[in-house]
Protein backbone atom coordinates (compact mmCIF):
# COMPACT_ATOMS: atom_id res chain seq x y z
CA UNK A 1 0.00 0.00 0.00
CA UNK A 2 2.85 2.34 -0.85
CA UNK A 3 0.62 4.44 -3.10
CA UNK A 4 -1.83 5.55 -0.37
CA UNK A 5 -1.19 8.48 2.01
CA UNK A 6 1.76 7.59 4.23
CA UNK A 7 -0.07 8.44 7.50
CA UNK A 8 -2.80 5.95 6.54
CA UNK A 9 -0.22 3.33 5.60
CA UNK A 10 1.48 3.82 8.98
CA UNK A 11 -1.83 3.53 10.83
CA UNK A 12 -2.69 0.32 8.96
CA UNK A 13 0.70 -1.09 9.92
CA UNK A 14 0.08 -0.18 13.57
CA UNK A 15 -3.41 -1.70 13.51
CA UNK A 16 -2.00 -4.85 11.95
CA UNK A 17 0.31 -5.33 14.92
CA UNK A 18 -2.55 -5.28 17.44
CA UNK A 19 -4.56 -8.26 18.60
CA UNK A 20 -8.37 -8.15 18.48
CA UNK A 21 -8.83 -6.67 21.98
CA UNK A 22 -6.08 -4.08 21.52
CA UNK A 23 -7.49 -3.08 18.13
CA UNK A 24 -11.00 -2.65 19.55
CA UNK A 25 -9.67 -0.52 22.42
CA UNK A 26 -7.58 1.61 20.05
CA UNK A 27 -10.56 2.19 17.75
CA UNK A 28 -12.71 3.17 20.74
CA UNK A 29 -10.08 5.70 21.73
CA UNK A 30 -10.02 7.06 18.19
CA UNK A 31 -13.79 7.49 18.24
CA UNK A 32 -13.29 9.86 21.18
CA UNK A 33 -11.06 11.99 18.91
CA UNK A 34 -13.86 12.43 16.36
CA UNK A 35 -14.56 16.07 15.52
CA UNK A 36 -18.01 16.88 14.15
CA UNK A 37 -18.19 18.91 10.93
CA UNK A 38 -18.03 22.61 11.89
CA UNK A 39 -21.08 24.80 11.31
CA UNK A 40 -18.99 26.86 8.88
CA UNK A 41 -18.95 23.81 6.56
CA UNK A 42 -22.42 22.29 7.08
CA UNK A 43 -25.44 22.46 9.36
CA UNK A 44 -28.36 20.11 9.98
CA UNK A 45 -30.24 18.84 8.16
CA UNK A 46 -27.32 17.59 6.11
CA UNK A 47 -27.81 17.23 2.35
CA UNK A 48 -28.38 13.72 1.03
CA UNK A 49 -25.58 14.07 -1.52
CA UNK A 50 -23.14 14.07 1.43
CA UNK A 51 -24.49 10.86 2.98
CA UNK A 52 -22.08 7.91 3.04
CA UNK A 53 -23.79 5.10 1.08
CA UNK A 54 -24.79 1.99 3.03
CA UNK A 55 -23.63 3.41 6.38
CA UNK A 56 -26.03 2.45 9.16
CA UNK A 57 -24.70 5.24 11.38
CA UNK A 58 -25.98 7.94 9.04
CA UNK A 59 -22.53 9.34 8.28
CA UNK A 60 -21.92 12.33 6.02
CA UNK A 61 -18.67 13.58 4.46
CA UNK A 62 -17.37 16.88 3.05
CA UNK A 63 -14.07 17.76 1.38
CA UNK A 64 -12.84 21.33 1.74
CA UNK A 65 -10.23 22.72 -0.66
CA UNK A 66 -7.02 23.88 1.01
CA UNK A 67 -4.63 26.58 -0.25
CA UNK A 68 -1.92 23.98 -0.88
CA UNK A 69 -4.12 22.00 -3.29
CA UNK A 70 -5.02 19.28 -0.80
CA UNK A 71 -8.34 18.62 0.92
CA UNK A 72 -9.51 18.83 4.52
CA UNK A 73 -12.10 16.14 5.24
CA UNK A 74 -15.03 16.70 7.60
CA UNK A 75 -17.53 14.15 8.87
CA UNK A 76 -20.83 13.98 10.69
CA UNK A 77 -22.27 10.87 12.33
CA UNK A 78 -25.94 11.19 13.21
CA UNK A 79 -26.40 7.88 15.02
CA UNK A 80 -25.41 8.40 18.69
CA UNK A 81 -24.33 4.74 18.77
CA UNK A 82 -22.12 5.14 15.69
CA UNK A 83 -18.85 4.53 17.51
CA UNK A 84 -17.27 2.69 14.58
CA UNK A 85 -18.29 5.43 12.14
CA UNK A 86 -16.83 8.09 14.45
CA UNK A 87 -13.59 6.11 14.71
CA UNK A 88 -13.50 5.80 10.92
CA UNK A 89 -14.09 9.54 10.50
CA UNK A 90 -11.30 10.33 12.96
CA UNK A 91 -8.94 7.97 11.14
CA UNK A 92 -9.72 9.32 7.68
CA UNK A 93 -9.44 12.94 8.78
CA UNK A 94 -6.15 12.33 10.57
CA UNK A 95 -4.57 10.27 7.79
CA UNK A 96 -5.99 11.77 4.58
CA UNK A 97 -6.57 15.48 5.21
CA UNK A 98 -3.69 17.47 3.74
CA UNK A 99 -2.33 14.53 1.75
CA UNK A 100 -1.57 14.51 -2.00
CA UNK A 101 -4.79 13.93 -3.93
CA UNK A 102 -3.32 11.20 -6.12
CA UNK A 103 -2.56 9.19 -2.98
CA UNK A 104 -6.01 9.86 -1.49
CA UNK A 105 -7.56 8.62 -4.75
CA UNK A 106 -5.60 5.36 -4.39
CA UNK A 107 -7.23 4.41 -1.08
CA UNK A 108 -9.07 1.15 -1.84
CA UNK A 109 -12.84 0.88 -1.32
CA UNK A 110 -12.36 -1.96 1.17
CA UNK A 111 -10.36 0.24 3.56
CA UNK A 112 -13.13 -0.07 6.17
CA UNK A 113 -12.65 -3.84 6.33
CA UNK A 114 -8.88 -3.42 6.42
CA UNK A 115 -9.12 -1.07 9.40
CA UNK A 116 -11.72 -2.97 11.39
CA UNK A 117 -10.65 -6.47 10.47
CA UNK A 118 -12.99 -9.40 10.20
CA UNK A 119 -13.66 -9.67 13.93
CA UNK A 120 -14.82 -6.10 14.59
CA UNK A 121 -18.15 -4.76 13.41
CA UNK A 122 -18.86 -1.79 11.21
CA UNK A 123 -22.55 -2.71 11.11
CA UNK A 124 -24.41 -4.73 8.54
CA UNK A 125 -23.90 -2.42 5.55
CA UNK A 126 -22.41 -3.82 2.39
mmCIF file with all atom_site columns, C-alpha atoms in Angstrom:
data_model
loop_
_atom_site.group_PDB
_atom_site.id
_atom_site.type_symbol
_atom_site.label_atom_id
_atom_site.label_alt_id
_atom_site.label_comp_id
_atom_site.label_asym_id
_atom_site.label_entity_id
_atom_site.label_seq_id
_atom_site.pdbx_PDB_ins_code
_atom_site.Cartn_x
_atom_site.Cartn_y
_atom_site.Cartn_z
_atom_site.occupancy
_atom_site.B_iso_or_equiv
_atom_site.pdbx_formal_charge
_atom_site.auth_seq_id
_atom_site.auth_comp_id
_atom_site.auth_asym_id
_atom_site.auth_atom_id
_atom_site.pdbx_PDB_model_num
ATOM 1   C CA . UNK A 1 1   ? 0.000   0.000  0.000  1.00 0.00 ? 1   UNK A CA 1
ATOM 2   C CA . UNK A 1 2   ? 2.846   2.343  -0.849 1.00 0.00 ? 2   UNK A CA 1
ATOM 3   C CA . UNK A 1 3   ? 0.617   4.441  -3.101 1.00 0.00 ? 3   UNK A CA 1
ATOM 4   C CA . UNK A 1 4   ? -1.831  5.554  -0.371 1.00 0.00 ? 4   UNK A CA 1
ATOM 5   C CA . UNK A 1 5   ? -1.189  8.479  2.009  1.00 0.00 ? 5   UNK A CA 1
ATOM 6   C CA . UNK A 1 6   ? 1.764   7.589  4.231  1.00 0.00 ? 6   UNK A CA 1
ATOM 7   C CA . UNK A 1 7   ? -0.073  8.444  7.497  1.00 0.00 ? 7   UNK A CA 1
ATOM 8   C CA . UNK A 1 8   ? -2.796  5.952  6.537  1.00 0.00 ? 8   UNK A CA 1
ATOM 9   C CA . UNK A 1 9   ? -0.221  3.325  5.604  1.00 0.00 ? 9   UNK A CA 1
ATOM 10  C CA . UNK A 1 10  ? 1.485   3.819  8.979  1.00 0.00 ? 10  UNK A CA 1
ATOM 11  C CA . UNK A 1 11  ? -1.827  3.527  10.834 1.00 0.00 ? 11  UNK A CA 1
ATOM 12  C CA . UNK A 1 12  ? -2.691  0.322  8.965  1.00 0.00 ? 12  UNK A CA 1
ATOM 13  C CA . UNK A 1 13  ? 0.696   -1.095 9.925  1.00 0.00 ? 13  UNK A CA 1
ATOM 14  C CA . UNK A 1 14  ? 0.084   -0.175 13.565 1.00 0.00 ? 14  UNK A CA 1
ATOM 15  C CA . UNK A 1 15  ? -3.411  -1.696 13.512 1.00 0.00 ? 15  UNK A CA 1
ATOM 16  C CA . UNK A 1 16  ? -2.004  -4.852 11.953 1.00 0.00 ? 16  UNK A CA 1
ATOM 17  C CA . UNK A 1 17  ? 0.312   -5.326 14.918 1.00 0.00 ? 17  UNK A CA 1
ATOM 18  C CA . UNK A 1 18  ? -2.553  -5.277 17.444 1.00 0.00 ? 18  UNK A CA 1
ATOM 19  C CA . UNK A 1 19  ? -4.564  -8.259 18.602 1.00 0.00 ? 19  UNK A CA 1
ATOM 20  C CA . UNK A 1 20  ? -8.373  -8.155 18.483 1.00 0.00 ? 20  UNK A CA 1
ATOM 21  C CA . UNK A 1 21  ? -8.833  -6.674 21.976 1.00 0.00 ? 21  UNK A CA 1
ATOM 22  C CA . UNK A 1 22  ? -6.082  -4.075 21.518 1.00 0.00 ? 22  UNK A CA 1
ATOM 23  C CA . UNK A 1 23  ? -7.492  -3.083 18.127 1.00 0.00 ? 23  UNK A CA 1
ATOM 24  C CA . UNK A 1 24  ? -10.999 -2.650 19.550 1.00 0.00 ? 24  UNK A CA 1
ATOM 25  C CA . UNK A 1 25  ? -9.670  -0.522 22.419 1.00 0.00 ? 25  UNK A CA 1
ATOM 26  C CA . UNK A 1 26  ? -7.583  1.607  20.054 1.00 0.00 ? 26  UNK A CA 1
ATOM 27  C CA . UNK A 1 27  ? -10.556 2.189  17.748 1.00 0.00 ? 27  UNK A CA 1
ATOM 28  C CA . UNK A 1 28  ? -12.714 3.167  20.738 1.00 0.00 ? 28  UNK A CA 1
ATOM 29  C CA . UNK A 1 29  ? -10.078 5.702  21.733 1.00 0.00 ? 29  UNK A CA 1
ATOM 30  C CA . UNK A 1 30  ? -10.017 7.065  18.190 1.00 0.00 ? 30  UNK A CA 1
ATOM 31  C CA . UNK A 1 31  ? -13.794 7.491  18.241 1.00 0.00 ? 31  UNK A CA 1
ATOM 32  C CA . UNK A 1 32  ? -13.292 9.862  21.185 1.00 0.00 ? 32  UNK A CA 1
ATOM 33  C CA . UNK A 1 33  ? -11.057 11.988 18.914 1.00 0.00 ? 33  UNK A CA 1
ATOM 34  C CA . UNK A 1 34  ? -13.858 12.431 16.365 1.00 0.00 ? 34  UNK A CA 1
ATOM 35  C CA . UNK A 1 35  ? -14.558 16.070 15.516 1.00 0.00 ? 35  UNK A CA 1
ATOM 36  C CA . UNK A 1 36  ? -18.007 16.880 14.145 1.00 0.00 ? 36  UNK A CA 1
ATOM 37  C CA . UNK A 1 37  ? -18.188 18.908 10.930 1.00 0.00 ? 37  UNK A CA 1
ATOM 38  C CA . UNK A 1 38  ? -18.029 22.606 11.894 1.00 0.00 ? 38  UNK A CA 1
ATOM 39  C CA . UNK A 1 39  ? -21.079 24.802 11.309 1.00 0.00 ? 39  UNK A CA 1
ATOM 40  C CA . UNK A 1 40  ? -18.992 26.858 8.875  1.00 0.00 ? 40  UNK A CA 1
ATOM 41  C CA . UNK A 1 41  ? -18.949 23.805 6.555  1.00 0.00 ? 41  UNK A CA 1
ATOM 42  C CA . UNK A 1 42  ? -22.418 22.292 7.083  1.00 0.00 ? 42  UNK A CA 1
ATOM 43  C CA . UNK A 1 43  ? -25.444 22.459 9.363  1.00 0.00 ? 43  UNK A CA 1
ATOM 44  C CA . UNK A 1 44  ? -28.360 20.111 9.980  1.00 0.00 ? 44  UNK A CA 1
ATOM 45  C CA . UNK A 1 45  ? -30.241 18.838 8.165  1.00 0.00 ? 45  UNK A CA 1
ATOM 46  C CA . UNK A 1 46  ? -27.317 17.590 6.111  1.00 0.00 ? 46  UNK A CA 1
ATOM 47  C CA . UNK A 1 47  ? -27.808 17.232 2.350  1.00 0.00 ? 47  UNK A CA 1
ATOM 48  C CA . UNK A 1 48  ? -28.380 13.720 1.026  1.00 0.00 ? 48  UNK A CA 1
ATOM 49  C CA . UNK A 1 49  ? -25.579 14.074 -1.523 1.00 0.00 ? 49  UNK A CA 1
ATOM 50  C CA . UNK A 1 50  ? -23.136 14.072 1.432  1.00 0.00 ? 50  UNK A CA 1
ATOM 51  C CA . UNK A 1 51  ? -24.494 10.858 2.983  1.00 0.00 ? 51  UNK A CA 1
ATOM 52  C CA . UNK A 1 52  ? -22.081 7.910  3.044  1.00 0.00 ? 52  UNK A CA 1
ATOM 53  C CA . UNK A 1 53  ? -23.791 5.103  1.083  1.00 0.00 ? 53  UNK A CA 1
ATOM 54  C CA . UNK A 1 54  ? -24.786 1.988  3.035  1.00 0.00 ? 54  UNK A CA 1
ATOM 55  C CA . UNK A 1 55  ? -23.628 3.407  6.382  1.00 0.00 ? 55  UNK A CA 1
ATOM 56  C CA . UNK A 1 56  ? -26.032 2.453  9.163  1.00 0.00 ? 56  UNK A CA 1
ATOM 57  C CA . UNK A 1 57  ? -24.700 5.237  11.381 1.00 0.00 ? 57  UNK A CA 1
ATOM 58  C CA . UNK A 1 58  ? -25.976 7.942  9.040  1.00 0.00 ? 58  UNK A CA 1
ATOM 59  C CA . UNK A 1 59  ? -22.532 9.343  8.282  1.00 0.00 ? 59  UNK A CA 1
ATOM 60  C CA . UNK A 1 60  ? -21.916 12.332 6.025  1.00 0.00 ? 60  UNK A CA 1
ATOM 61  C CA . UNK A 1 61  ? -18.666 13.583 4.455  1.00 0.00 ? 61  UNK A CA 1
ATOM 62  C CA . UNK A 1 62  ? -17.366 16.879 3.049  1.00 0.00 ? 62  UNK A CA 1
ATOM 63  C CA . UNK A 1 63  ? -14.065 17.756 1.384  1.00 0.00 ? 63  UNK A CA 1
ATOM 64  C CA . UNK A 1 64  ? -12.838 21.333 1.740  1.00 0.00 ? 64  UNK A CA 1
ATOM 65  C CA . UNK A 1 65  ? -10.228 22.724 -0.663 1.00 0.00 ? 65  UNK A CA 1
ATOM 66  C CA . UNK A 1 66  ? -7.021  23.884 1.006  1.00 0.00 ? 66  UNK A CA 1
ATOM 67  C CA . UNK A 1 67  ? -4.634  26.581 -0.247 1.00 0.00 ? 67  UNK A CA 1
ATOM 68  C CA . UNK A 1 68  ? -1.924  23.976 -0.879 1.00 0.00 ? 68  UNK A CA 1
ATOM 69  C CA . UNK A 1 69  ? -4.124  21.998 -3.293 1.00 0.00 ? 69  UNK A CA 1
ATOM 70  C CA . UNK A 1 70  ? -5.022  19.283 -0.797 1.00 0.00 ? 70  UNK A CA 1
ATOM 71  C CA . UNK A 1 71  ? -8.338  18.619 0.921  1.00 0.00 ? 71  UNK A CA 1
ATOM 72  C CA . UNK A 1 72  ? -9.506  18.826 4.519  1.00 0.00 ? 72  UNK A CA 1
ATOM 73  C CA . UNK A 1 73  ? -12.096 16.143 5.241  1.00 0.00 ? 73  UNK A CA 1
ATOM 74  C CA . UNK A 1 74  ? -15.027 16.704 7.599  1.00 0.00 ? 74  UNK A CA 1
ATOM 75  C CA . UNK A 1 75  ? -17.526 14.155 8.870  1.00 0.00 ? 75  UNK A CA 1
ATOM 76  C CA . UNK A 1 76  ? -20.834 13.978 10.690 1.00 0.00 ? 76  UNK A CA 1
ATOM 77  C CA . UNK A 1 77  ? -22.272 10.868 12.327 1.00 0.00 ? 77  UNK A CA 1
ATOM 78  C CA . UNK A 1 78  ? -25.942 11.190 13.213 1.00 0.00 ? 78  UNK A CA 1
ATOM 79  C CA . UNK A 1 79  ? -26.401 7.880  15.024 1.00 0.00 ? 79  UNK A CA 1
ATOM 80  C CA . UNK A 1 80  ? -25.411 8.396  18.686 1.00 0.00 ? 80  UNK A CA 1
ATOM 81  C CA . UNK A 1 81  ? -24.331 4.738  18.774 1.00 0.00 ? 81  UNK A CA 1
ATOM 82  C CA . UNK A 1 82  ? -22.123 5.141  15.690 1.00 0.00 ? 82  UNK A CA 1
ATOM 83  C CA . UNK A 1 83  ? -18.851 4.532  17.513 1.00 0.00 ? 83  UNK A CA 1
ATOM 84  C CA . UNK A 1 84  ? -17.275 2.692  14.578 1.00 0.00 ? 84  UNK A CA 1
ATOM 85  C CA . UNK A 1 85  ? -18.291 5.433  12.144 1.00 0.00 ? 85  UNK A CA 1
ATOM 86  C CA . UNK A 1 86  ? -16.835 8.091  14.455 1.00 0.00 ? 86  UNK A CA 1
ATOM 87  C CA . UNK A 1 87  ? -13.587 6.106  14.705 1.00 0.00 ? 87  UNK A CA 1
ATOM 88  C CA . UNK A 1 88  ? -13.500 5.804  10.920 1.00 0.00 ? 88  UNK A CA 1
ATOM 89  C CA . UNK A 1 89  ? -14.093 9.541  10.503 1.00 0.00 ? 89  UNK A CA 1
ATOM 90  C CA . UNK A 1 90  ? -11.301 10.333 12.963 1.00 0.00 ? 90  UNK A CA 1
ATOM 91  C CA . UNK A 1 91  ? -8.940  7.970  11.137 1.00 0.00 ? 91  UNK A CA 1
ATOM 92  C CA . UNK A 1 92  ? -9.720  9.316  7.681  1.00 0.00 ? 92  UNK A CA 1
ATOM 93  C CA . UNK A 1 93  ? -9.444  12.943 8.778  1.00 0.00 ? 93  UNK A CA 1
ATOM 94  C CA . UNK A 1 94  ? -6.155  12.329 10.571 1.00 0.00 ? 94  UNK A CA 1
ATOM 95  C CA . UNK A 1 95  ? -4.575  10.269 7.791  1.00 0.00 ? 95  UNK A CA 1
ATOM 96  C CA . UNK A 1 96  ? -5.988  11.766 4.576  1.00 0.00 ? 96  UNK A CA 1
ATOM 97  C CA . UNK A 1 97  ? -6.570  15.477 5.208  1.00 0.00 ? 97  UNK A CA 1
ATOM 98  C CA . UNK A 1 98  ? -3.689  17.467 3.744  1.00 0.00 ? 98  UNK A CA 1
ATOM 99  C CA . UNK A 1 99  ? -2.331  14.534 1.746  1.00 0.00 ? 99  UNK A CA 1
ATOM 100 C CA . UNK A 1 100 ? -1.572  14.506 -1.995 1.00 0.00 ? 100 UNK A CA 1
ATOM 101 C CA . UNK A 1 101 ? -4.790  13.933 -3.925 1.00 0.00 ? 101 UNK A CA 1
ATOM 102 C CA . UNK A 1 102 ? -3.320  11.201 -6.121 1.00 0.00 ? 102 UNK A CA 1
ATOM 103 C CA . UNK A 1 103 ? -2.559  9.194  -2.982 1.00 0.00 ? 103 UNK A CA 1
ATOM 104 C CA . UNK A 1 104 ? -6.009  9.857  -1.490 1.00 0.00 ? 104 UNK A CA 1
ATOM 105 C CA . UNK A 1 105 ? -7.559  8.624  -4.752 1.00 0.00 ? 105 UNK A CA 1
ATOM 106 C CA . UNK A 1 106 ? -5.596  5.360  -4.386 1.00 0.00 ? 106 UNK A CA 1
ATOM 107 C CA . UNK A 1 107 ? -7.230  4.411  -1.082 1.00 0.00 ? 107 UNK A CA 1
ATOM 108 C CA . UNK A 1 108 ? -9.071  1.146  -1.842 1.00 0.00 ? 108 UNK A CA 1
ATOM 109 C CA . UNK A 1 109 ? -12.842 0.882  -1.324 1.00 0.00 ? 109 UNK A CA 1
ATOM 110 C CA . UNK A 1 110 ? -12.363 -1.962 1.168  1.00 0.00 ? 110 UNK A CA 1
ATOM 111 C CA . UNK A 1 111 ? -10.358 0.239  3.556  1.00 0.00 ? 111 UNK A CA 1
ATOM 112 C CA . UNK A 1 112 ? -13.126 -0.070 6.168  1.00 0.00 ? 112 UNK A CA 1
ATOM 113 C CA . UNK A 1 113 ? -12.650 -3.841 6.328  1.00 0.00 ? 113 UNK A CA 1
ATOM 114 C CA . UNK A 1 114 ? -8.880  -3.424 6.416  1.00 0.00 ? 114 UNK A CA 1
ATOM 115 C CA . UNK A 1 115 ? -9.120  -1.068 9.398  1.00 0.00 ? 115 UNK A CA 1
ATOM 116 C CA . UNK A 1 116 ? -11.716 -2.966 11.389 1.00 0.00 ? 116 UNK A CA 1
ATOM 117 C CA . UNK A 1 117 ? -10.647 -6.471 10.466 1.00 0.00 ? 117 UNK A CA 1
ATOM 118 C CA . UNK A 1 118 ? -12.992 -9.403 10.205 1.00 0.00 ? 118 UNK A CA 1
ATOM 119 C CA . UNK A 1 119 ? -13.663 -9.667 13.928 1.00 0.00 ? 119 UNK A CA 1
ATOM 120 C CA . UNK A 1 120 ? -14.824 -6.099 14.593 1.00 0.00 ? 120 UNK A CA 1
ATOM 121 C CA . UNK A 1 121 ? -18.151 -4.760 13.409 1.00 0.00 ? 121 UNK A CA 1
ATOM 122 C CA . UNK A 1 122 ? -18.860 -1.792 11.205 1.00 0.00 ? 122 UNK A CA 1
ATOM 123 C CA . UNK A 1 123 ? -22.548 -2.714 11.109 1.00 0.00 ? 123 UNK A CA 1
ATOM 124 C CA . UNK A 1 124 ? -24.410 -4.733 8.541  1.00 0.00 ? 124 UNK A CA 1
ATOM 125 C CA . UNK A 1 125 ? -23.904 -2.422 5.548  1.00 0.00 ? 125 UNK A CA 1
ATOM 126 C CA . UNK A 1 126 ? -22.409 -3.816 2.390  1.00 0.00 ? 126 UNK A CA 1
#
